[in-house]
Coordinates of C-alpha atoms and ligand atoms in Angstrom, one line a residue:
M1 CA 0.0 0.0 0.0
P2 CA 1.4 3.4 -0.9
T3 CA 2.4 6.0 1.7
T4 CA 0.4 9.2 1.1
A5 CA 2.5 12.3 1.1
A6 CA 2.0 14.7 4.1
S7 CA -0.3 17.4 2.8
N8 CA -0.7 20.7 4.7
N9 CA -3.6 19.0 6.5
N10 CA -1.3 16.4 7.9
I11 CA 1.1 18.8 9.5
Y12 CA 0.6 19.3 13.3
D13 CA 2.0 21.3 16.2
L14 CA 1.8 18.1 18.2
I15 CA 1.5 14.5 17.4
V16 CA 0.7 12.1 20.3
V17 CA 1.2 8.4 20.0
G18 CA -1.4 6.6 22.1
S19 CA -4.8 7.6 23.5
G20 CA -4.4 6.2 27.0
P21 CA -4.6 8.6 30.0
A22 CA -1.2 10.2 29.1
G23 CA -1.9 10.7 25.4
Q24 CA -5.4 12.0 26.0
K25 CA -4.4 14.7 28.5
A26 CA -1.3 15.7 26.4
A27 CA -3.5 16.1 23.3
I28 CA -6.3 18.0 25.1
C29 CA -4.0 20.3 27.0
A30 CA -2.3 21.3 23.7
A31 CA -5.6 21.7 21.9
K32 CA -6.8 24.0 24.7
M33 CA -3.7 26.2 23.9
R34 CA -5.1 26.3 20.3
K35 CA -2.5 24.1 18.9
K36 CA -3.1 21.7 16.0
V37 CA -3.0 18.3 17.5
A38 CA -3.3 14.7 16.2
V39 CA -3.5 11.4 18.2
V40 CA -2.5 8.1 16.7
E41 CA -4.2 5.1 18.2
R42 CA -4.4 1.5 17.1
K43 CA -7.7 0.1 15.8
R44 CA -10.5 -0.1 18.4
T45 CA -8.3 0.8 21.3
I46 CA -9.2 4.4 22.0
G47 CA -8.7 5.0 25.7
G48 CA -5.6 2.7 25.9
V49 CA -4.9 -0.1 28.3
C50 CA -6.6 2.0 31.0
V51 CA -10.0 1.5 29.4
H52 CA -9.7 -1.8 27.6
T53 CA -7.7 -4.2 29.7
G54 CA -6.4 -2.3 32.8
T55 CA -7.9 0.1 35.2
T56 CA -11.5 0.3 34.0
P57 CA -12.3 -3.4 33.6
S58 CA -10.4 -4.5 36.7
K59 CA -12.0 -1.8 38.9
T60 CA -15.4 -2.5 37.5
F61 CA -14.9 -6.2 38.1
R62 CA -14.1 -5.3 41.7
E63 CA -17.2 -3.3 42.2
A64 CA -19.3 -6.1 40.6
I65 CA -17.6 -8.7 42.9
L66 CA -18.1 -6.6 46.0
Y67 CA -21.8 -6.2 45.1
L68 CA -22.7 -9.7 43.9
S69 CA -20.6 -11.5 46.5
G70 CA -22.1 -9.5 49.4
L71 CA -18.7 -9.7 51.0
R72 CA -19.1 -6.6 53.2
Q73 CA -22.7 -7.6 54.2
R74 CA -21.4 -10.8 55.7
T75 CA -20.5 -8.9 58.9
F76 CA -24.2 -8.7 59.5
Y77 CA -25.8 -11.5 57.6
G78 CA -23.3 -14.3 58.2
R79 CA -20.4 -15.9 56.3
G80 CA -22.7 -17.7 53.8
Y81 CA -24.4 -14.5 52.6
A82 CA -24.2 -13.6 48.9
L83 CA -26.4 -11.4 46.8
K84 CA -26.2 -13.9 43.9
E85 CA -25.4 -17.6 44.1
N86 CA -23.0 -18.9 41.4
I87 CA -21.5 -15.7 40.1
S88 CA -20.2 -16.2 36.6
M89 CA -17.6 -14.4 34.5
Q90 CA -20.5 -13.1 32.3
D91 CA -21.9 -11.3 35.4
L92 CA -18.6 -9.5 35.8
V93 CA -18.0 -8.9 32.1
F94 CA -21.5 -7.5 31.6
R95 CA -20.9 -4.6 34.0
A96 CA -17.3 -4.0 32.8
D97 CA -18.4 -3.9 29.1
S98 CA -21.1 -1.3 29.9
V99 CA -18.7 1.0 31.8
M100 CA -16.0 0.6 29.1
A101 CA -18.4 1.5 26.3
R102 CA -19.4 4.6 28.1
E103 CA -15.8 5.6 28.9
I104 CA -14.9 5.2 25.2
E105 CA -17.8 7.5 24.2
V106 CA -16.7 10.1 26.7
I107 CA -13.1 10.1 25.5
K108 CA -14.1 10.2 21.8
A109 CA -16.4 13.2 22.6
Q110 CA -13.7 15.0 24.5
L111 CA -11.2 14.6 21.7
R112 CA -13.8 15.7 19.1
R113 CA -14.9 18.7 21.1
N114 CA -11.3 19.8 21.4
R115 CA -10.8 19.3 17.7
V116 CA -8.1 16.7 18.1
T117 CA -7.7 14.6 14.9
V118 CA -7.6 10.9 15.7
Y119 CA -5.7 8.6 13.2
E120 CA -6.5 4.9 13.6
G121 CA -3.5 2.7 12.9
N122 CA 0.0 1.8 14.0
A123 CA 2.4 4.7 14.2
R124 CA 6.2 4.5 13.6
F125 CA 8.8 7.2 13.1
L126 CA 10.4 7.7 9.7
D127 CA 12.6 10.6 10.8
P128 CA 12.6 13.0 13.8
H129 CA 9.6 15.0 12.4
S130 CA 7.8 12.4 10.3
M131 CA 5.5 9.6 11.3
E132 CA 3.9 6.9 9.3
V133 CA 0.4 5.5 10.3
A134 CA -0.3 2.0 8.9
S135 CA -4.0 1.2 8.8
D136 CA -6.4 -1.1 6.9
E137 CA -6.8 1.7 4.3
G138 CA -3.1 2.2 3.7
Y139 CA -0.4 4.4 5.0
T140 CA -0.7 8.0 6.0
L141 CA 2.3 10.3 6.5
L142 CA 2.1 12.9 9.3
R143 CA 4.6 15.7 10.1
G144 CA 4.9 17.1 13.5
T145 CA 6.8 20.0 15.1
N146 CA 6.6 18.2 18.5
F147 CA 5.7 14.7 19.7
V148 CA 4.5 13.0 22.9
I149 CA 5.1 9.3 23.0
A150 CA 2.5 7.8 25.2
C151 CA 2.5 4.3 23.8
G152 CA 2.1 2.4 27.1
T153 CA 3.0 -1.2 27.9
R154 CA 1.8 -4.7 27.4
P155 CA 2.1 -7.8 29.8
A156 CA 5.6 -9.1 29.7
H157 CA 5.7 -12.7 28.4
S158 CA 8.4 -15.3 28.7
A159 CA 9.0 -17.9 26.0
D160 CA 8.8 -20.7 28.5
I161 CA 5.4 -19.7 29.9
P162 CA 2.8 -21.3 27.6
I163 CA 0.1 -18.6 27.8
D164 CA -3.1 -19.8 26.0
G165 CA -5.5 -17.1 27.2
K166 CA -7.7 -19.8 28.7
R167 CA -6.1 -21.7 31.5
I168 CA -2.8 -19.8 31.6
F169 CA -3.6 -16.2 31.0
D170 CA -2.2 -12.7 31.6
S171 CA -4.0 -9.6 33.0
D172 CA -5.1 -8.5 29.5
Q173 CA -7.0 -11.8 29.1
V174 CA -8.9 -11.9 32.4
H175 CA -12.1 -10.5 30.9
E176 CA -12.0 -13.1 28.1
L177 CA -12.2 -16.0 30.5
E178 CA -15.3 -18.1 29.9
E179 CA -15.7 -19.4 33.4
L180 CA -14.4 -18.8 36.9
P181 CA -11.8 -21.3 37.8
R182 CA -12.3 -23.2 41.1
E183 CA -8.6 -22.7 42.0
L184 CA -6.3 -20.1 40.7
I185 CA -2.5 -19.8 40.9
V186 CA -1.3 -16.2 40.6
V187 CA 2.3 -15.8 39.6
G188 CA 3.6 -12.3 40.5
A189 CA 2.4 -10.5 43.7
G190 CA 2.8 -7.0 42.4
I191 CA -0.2 -4.6 42.4
I192 CA -2.0 -6.3 39.5
G193 CA -1.4 -9.8 40.8
L194 CA -2.6 -8.9 44.3
E195 CA -5.6 -7.0 43.0
Y196 CA -6.8 -10.0 40.9
A197 CA -5.8 -12.5 43.6
S198 CA -8.0 -10.7 46.2
M199 CA -10.9 -10.4 43.7
F200 CA -10.9 -14.1 42.9
A201 CA -10.5 -14.9 46.5
A202 CA -13.6 -12.8 47.4
L203 CA -15.5 -14.9 44.9
G204 CA -14.6 -18.0 46.7
V205 CA -11.9 -19.1 44.3
K206 CA -9.0 -20.9 46.1
V207 CA -6.0 -18.7 45.3
T208 CA -2.3 -19.5 45.7
L209 CA -0.1 -16.5 45.3
L210 CA 3.6 -17.0 44.2
D211 CA 6.3 -14.5 44.2
Q212 CA 10.1 -14.7 44.4
R213 CA 10.2 -11.6 46.5
S214 CA 9.6 -12.3 50.2
I215 CA 8.1 -8.9 50.9
L216 CA 5.0 -7.7 49.3
L217 CA 4.4 -4.1 48.1
D218 CA 7.7 -2.8 49.5
F219 CA 6.7 0.8 49.0
V220 CA 3.6 0.4 51.2
D221 CA 3.6 0.8 55.1
H222 CA 4.5 -2.7 56.5
E223 CA 1.6 -2.6 59.0
I224 CA -0.8 -2.1 56.2
V225 CA 0.7 -5.0 54.2
E226 CA 0.5 -7.3 57.2
S227 CA -3.2 -6.4 57.6
L228 CA -3.8 -7.1 53.8
C229 CA -2.1 -10.5 54.1
F230 CA -4.2 -11.3 57.2
Q231 CA -7.4 -10.4 55.5
L232 CA -6.5 -12.3 52.3
R233 CA -5.7 -15.4 54.4
Q234 CA -9.2 -15.0 55.9
L235 CA -10.5 -15.4 52.4
G236 CA -8.5 -18.6 51.9
T237 CA -5.5 -17.2 50.0
V238 CA -2.3 -19.2 50.4
F239 CA 1.0 -17.3 50.0
R240 CA 4.2 -18.8 48.7
L241 CA 6.6 -15.9 48.9
G242 CA 10.4 -16.0 48.4
E243 CA 9.7 -18.9 46.0
K244 CA 11.0 -18.7 42.4
V245 CA 8.8 -20.3 39.7
V246 CA 10.9 -22.4 37.3
Q247 CA 8.2 -24.0 35.2
V248 CA 4.6 -23.4 34.3
G249 CA 2.5 -25.8 32.3
I250 CA -0.6 -28.0 31.9
D251 CA -0.6 -31.6 33.2
D252 CA -2.7 -33.3 30.6
D253 CA -3.1 -36.5 32.5
R254 CA -4.6 -34.7 35.5
D255 CA -6.2 -31.9 33.4
R256 CA -4.6 -29.3 35.8
V257 CA -2.2 -26.4 35.4
F258 CA 0.9 -26.5 37.5
A259 CA 3.8 -24.2 38.7
K260 CA 7.0 -25.8 39.7
L261 CA 9.1 -23.9 42.3
E262 CA 12.8 -23.8 42.6
S263 CA 12.5 -25.2 46.1
G264 CA 11.1 -28.5 44.6
K265 CA 7.4 -27.9 45.4
T266 CA 4.7 -28.1 42.7
V267 CA 1.5 -26.1 43.0
H268 CA -1.5 -27.3 41.1
G269 CA -4.7 -25.5 40.1
A270 CA -7.4 -25.1 37.6
A271 CA -6.0 -22.0 36.0
L272 CA -3.0 -19.7 36.3
L273 CA -2.7 -15.9 36.1
Y274 CA 0.8 -14.8 35.0
A275 CA 1.3 -11.2 36.2
V276 CA 5.0 -10.7 36.1
G277 CA 5.8 -7.2 34.9
R278 CA 5.0 -5.3 31.8
Q279 CA 7.0 -4.5 28.6
A280 CA 7.0 -1.1 27.0
N281 CA 5.5 -0.8 23.5
S282 CA 8.4 1.5 22.4
D283 CA 9.8 -1.4 20.3
Q284 CA 7.1 -0.8 17.7
L285 CA 7.9 2.8 17.0
N286 CA 11.1 2.5 14.9
L287 CA 12.9 4.6 17.4
E288 CA 16.2 3.6 15.8
S289 CA 15.3 5.8 12.9
I290 CA 15.5 8.9 15.1
G291 CA 18.3 7.8 17.4
L292 CA 16.2 7.5 20.6
V293 CA 17.5 4.6 22.8
P294 CA 15.2 3.1 25.4
D295 CA 16.4 1.1 28.4
S296 CA 16.5 -2.8 28.4
R297 CA 12.7 -3.0 29.2
G298 CA 11.9 -0.5 26.5
K299 CA 11.3 2.4 28.9
I300 CA 12.0 5.8 27.5
I301 CA 14.3 8.0 29.5
V302 CA 13.0 11.5 30.2
D303 CA 14.0 14.5 32.3
E304 CA 11.8 16.2 34.9
N305 CA 9.8 17.9 32.2
F306 CA 9.2 14.6 30.3
K307 CA 11.6 15.6 27.5
T308 CA 13.6 12.8 25.9
S309 CA 17.2 13.3 24.6
I310 CA 15.6 14.7 21.4
P311 CA 14.3 18.2 22.4
H312 CA 11.0 18.2 20.5
I313 CA 10.1 14.6 21.5
Y314 CA 8.5 14.0 24.9
A315 CA 7.3 10.8 26.6
A316 CA 4.7 10.2 29.3
G317 CA 2.8 7.5 31.0
D318 CA 3.7 3.9 31.5
V319 CA 6.3 4.0 28.8
I320 CA 8.6 6.1 31.1
G321 CA 8.2 3.6 34.0
F322 CA 7.4 4.0 37.7
P323 CA 4.8 4.7 39.0
A324 CA 2.9 3.6 35.9
L325 CA -0.5 4.6 37.1
A326 CA -3.4 6.1 35.1
S327 CA -3.5 8.9 37.7
T328 CA 0.1 9.9 37.2
S329 CA 0.1 9.2 33.5
M330 CA -2.7 11.8 33.0
E331 CA -0.7 14.5 34.8
Q332 CA 2.6 13.6 33.1
G333 CA 0.8 13.9 29.7
R334 CA -0.6 17.3 30.6
L335 CA 2.7 18.5 32.0
A336 CA 4.6 17.3 28.9
S337 CA 2.3 19.4 26.6
C338 CA 2.6 22.4 29.0
H339 CA 6.3 22.3 28.8
I340 CA 6.4 21.9 25.1
F341 CA 4.3 25.0 24.7
G342 CA 6.1 27.1 27.4
V343 CA 4.0 26.5 30.6
P344 CA 6.3 24.5 32.8
G345 CA 5.3 22.5 35.9
T346 CA 6.4 19.3 37.8
I347 CA 4.8 16.6 39.9
P348 CA 6.2 16.6 43.5
P349 CA 7.1 12.9 43.9
N350 CA 6.4 12.8 47.7
L351 CA 2.8 14.0 47.2
I352 CA 1.6 11.3 44.7
P353 CA -1.2 9.2 46.2
Y354 CA -1.1 5.5 45.6
G355 CA -4.3 3.4 45.4
V356 CA -4.1 -0.4 45.5
Y357 CA -7.5 -1.8 44.7
T358 CA -7.2 -5.1 46.5
I359 CA -10.0 -6.3 48.7
P360 CA -9.6 -4.6 51.1
E361 CA -8.5 -1.3 49.5
I362 CA -5.2 0.4 50.3
S363 CA -4.2 4.0 49.8
M364 CA -1.3 6.1 50.9
V365 CA 0.4 9.5 50.5
G366 CA 3.7 10.8 51.9
A367 CA 6.3 9.0 53.8
T368 CA 6.1 5.5 55.4
E369 CA 7.5 4.6 58.8
E370 CA 10.2 2.6 57.1
Q371 CA 11.3 5.6 55.0
L372 CA 11.3 7.9 57.9
T373 CA 13.3 5.5 60.1
R374 CA 15.8 4.9 57.2
D375 CA 16.2 8.7 56.8
K376 CA 16.5 9.2 60.6
V377 CA 13.5 11.6 60.7
P378 CA 11.7 11.5 64.1
Y379 CA 8.0 10.9 63.9
E380 CA 5.0 9.9 65.9
S381 CA 1.9 8.1 64.7
G382 CA -1.8 8.3 65.4
I383 CA -4.3 5.5 64.5
S384 CA -8.0 5.3 64.0
R385 CA -9.7 1.9 63.6
Y386 CA -12.8 1.6 61.4
A387 CA -14.3 -0.7 64.1
E388 CA -14.4 2.3 66.4
L389 CA -16.1 4.6 63.8
A390 CA -19.8 4.5 63.4
K391 CA -19.5 4.6 59.6
G392 CA -17.0 1.8 59.6
Q393 CA -19.5 -0.4 61.5
M394 CA -22.4 0.6 59.3
L395 CA -20.3 -0.4 56.2
G396 CA -19.4 -3.7 57.9
D397 CA -15.6 -3.0 57.8
D398 CA -14.3 -3.9 61.2
Q399 CA -10.7 -4.4 60.0
G400 CA -9.8 -1.1 58.3
F401 CA -7.6 1.6 59.9
L402 CA -6.1 4.9 59.1
K403 CA -2.6 5.9 60.3
L404 CA -1.2 9.4 60.4
L405 CA 2.6 10.0 60.7
F406 CA 3.6 13.4 61.9
D407 CA 6.6 15.4 63.2
P408 CA 6.3 15.3 67.1
G409 CA 7.9 18.7 67.4
S410 CA 6.1 20.8 64.7
L411 CA 3.0 18.4 64.4
K412 CA 3.5 18.7 60.6
L413 CA 1.8 15.8 58.7
L414 CA 4.3 13.5 57.1
G415 CA 2.3 10.6 55.8
V416 CA -1.2 9.0 55.6
H417 CA -1.7 5.2 55.3
I418 CA -5.1 3.6 55.0
I419 CA -6.5 0.1 54.5
G420 CA -10.2 -0.5 54.3
E421 CA -13.4 0.8 52.6
R422 CA -13.0 3.9 50.5
A423 CA -9.3 4.3 51.4
A424 CA -8.5 5.6 47.9
E425 CA -11.2 8.3 48.3
I426 CA -10.4 9.6 51.8
V427 CA -6.7 9.7 51.3
H428 CA -7.2 12.9 49.4
I429 CA -8.1 14.8 52.6
G430 CA -4.7 13.9 53.9
Q431 CA -3.1 14.7 50.6
A432 CA -4.5 18.2 50.7
V433 CA -3.1 18.9 54.2
L434 CA 0.2 17.4 53.2
T435 CA 0.4 19.5 50.1
M436 CA -0.3 22.7 52.0
G437 CA 2.4 21.8 54.6
G438 CA -0.3 21.5 57.3
T439 CA -0.2 20.0 60.8
I440 CA -2.5 17.4 62.4
E441 CA -4.0 20.2 64.4
Y442 CA -6.2 20.8 61.3
F443 CA -7.8 17.4 61.8
R444 CA -8.3 18.0 65.5
D445 CA -9.9 21.4 65.0
T446 CA -12.1 20.6 62.0
V447 CA -15.7 19.5 62.2
F448 CA -16.2 16.4 60.0
N449 CA -19.6 15.2 58.8
Y450 CA -20.9 12.4 61.0
P451 CA -21.0 9.5 60.4
T452 CA -18.2 9.4 57.8
L453 CA -14.9 7.5 57.3
A454 CA -13.3 10.9 57.0
E455 CA -13.8 11.2 60.7
A456 CA -10.9 8.7 61.0
Y457 CA -8.6 11.7 60.5
K458 CA -9.8 13.4 63.7
V459 CA -9.7 10.2 65.7
A460 CA -6.2 9.4 64.5
A461 CA -5.0 13.0 65.2
L462 CA -6.3 12.9 68.7
D463 CA -4.7 9.5 69.2
G464 CA -1.4 10.9 68.0
L465 CA -1.6 14.0 70.1
N466 CA -2.3 11.9 73.2
K467 CA 1.0 10.1 72.7
L468 CA 3.1 13.3 73.0
Ligands
FAD1 C1 -4.9 -4.8 35.3 C2 -4.5 -3.4 35.5 C3 -5.1 -2.6 36.5 C4 -4.7 -1.3 36.6 N1 -5.3 -0.5 37.6 C5 -5.0 0.8 37.8 C6 -5.7 1.5 38.8 O1 -6.5 1.1 39.5 N2 -5.3 2.8 39.0 C7 -4.4 3.4 38.2 O2 -4.1 4.6 38.3 N3 -3.7 2.7 37.2 C8 -4.0 1.4 37.0 N4 -3.4 0.7 36.1 C9 -2.4 1.3 35.2 C10 -3.0 2.1 34.1 O3 -3.8 1.4 33.3 C11 -1.8 2.7 33.3 O4 -1.0 3.4 34.1 C12 -2.3 3.6 32.2 O5 -3.2 3.0 31.3 C13 -1.1 4.1 31.4 O6 -1.5 5.1 30.5 P1 -0.7 5.4 29.2 O7 -1.4 6.6 28.6 O8 0.7 5.5 29.5 O9 -0.8 4.1 28.3 P2 -1.9 3.1 27.9 O10 -3.2 3.2 28.6 O11 -1.2 1.8 27.9 O12 -2.2 3.5 26.4 C14 -1.3 3.4 25.4 C15 -1.9 3.3 24.0 O13 -1.0 3.5 23.0 C16 -1.3 2.7 21.9 N5 -0.2 2.5 21.1 C17 1.0 1.9 21.5 N6 1.9 1.8 20.4 C18 1.2 2.4 19.4 C19 1.6 2.6 18.1 N7 2.8 2.3 17.6 N8 0.7 3.2 17.3 C20 -0.5 3.6 17.7 N9 -0.9 3.4 19.0 C21 0.0 2.8 19.8 C22 -1.9 1.5 22.5 O14 -2.7 0.8 21.6 C23 -2.6 2.0 23.8 O15 -4.0 2.1 23.5 C24 -3.7 -0.7 35.8 C25 -3.1 -1.4 34.8 C26 -3.5 -2.8 34.6 C27 -2.8 -3.5 33.5

């Protein structure tokens, strides 16, 4: 198929590769500055991993599971309570599909409203200012003054892991499963592995979690991680940590999947989720043609303004690596465009909130006890347990807690760590105080709605102040 020459219509102030959170926000930000903007996205994947296989489907599954399983209601109605008996994959997929369809419409409308031109196809560089888009209709040549690479990642595969998308599957394939397995082996206890492990466990699936690391979520407060492990064990999850998986396969005689561990053990199950890392999509962009060299996992190296080693080419989102979240990707995309067009800004790294949507939910902002101890920063803590909050009891969460870390001299807030219902929502109260450089006196002196989980801040502040 012939390449069309770049007409004047195909010349842009900014070309964005990828329409995930980073690409969308980069494009819309530039369009708002009245720049001529194009987004290139592969066929039928507008919205990126975020909408199609990542955040949106997984978090909608989670909502569906919490609702249908009646997990939270069991505190009141007994361990056997469920809103629906025999929950199926179709029950979960039905809700996810409906949310995804609406999300896609919203994104398309936003891009259209802001006059961003969307090209459907695979983009690759031809030279530092030219890009070719290959689609079913042929090739289109685009020329750009500036670029934002927001091409995201895909699940990392290993040649010796026989992924078939049915019994041995990755996180992209979860919503294609035809039925819920009775037992599930999860290889990889990072955020994605843990989130899915907890969701399947909440559905009554017998989950075995394998990871060669002996400590889970090392960036999260250890007390919170201990509570997560305790609550997952209550749901029947078995942990095999510090164990390296050396082989995965299907035992045809027994019609079971298996994972062999370096220690000699073999774990059997009905299905296996392989959730060991992600690989950047930068290998498909012909970066060699422009002299941009990614690292060994394909991550693109950028400076604090998201600029690569080529001054008019920026990168944002998962392709630049940690923290690889939809939340941060959006902001990185926006800031990349701002910088390109002369409005600089940065993300303060210690003020990024983290949400881990396990069951129970975890969220945090600021320093952990471990970081403060390592850095020899004196601190005191204040804790509020959901079991002592009226709202916690009403919601049936008697395990959750919120922990504040603060400077015992100045009372300045240093960190907020929460596990339990709506953790990812209420963390933002603490984030606002932290961002303003506030003290925990704010929580003591503020009237909170009653009954709320937000009230946990006041209880934790009083607990902390009582310790001084
Ligand atoms: C299972 C799972 C759950 C998650 N849950 C959360 C969560 O709860 N909260 C959170 O904040 N984050 C979550 N994330 C992470 C979040 O999805 C990502 O951080 C986010 O999608 C990254 O956005 P992005 O714009 O960098 O790229 P992506 O969303 O990956 O989008 C990149 C797009 O670029 C396109 N593309 C790539 N190469 C080309 C090319 N050559 N030509 C054209 N198009 C191209 C791809 O088709 C893709 O659509 C989750 C991820 C997964 C996998």
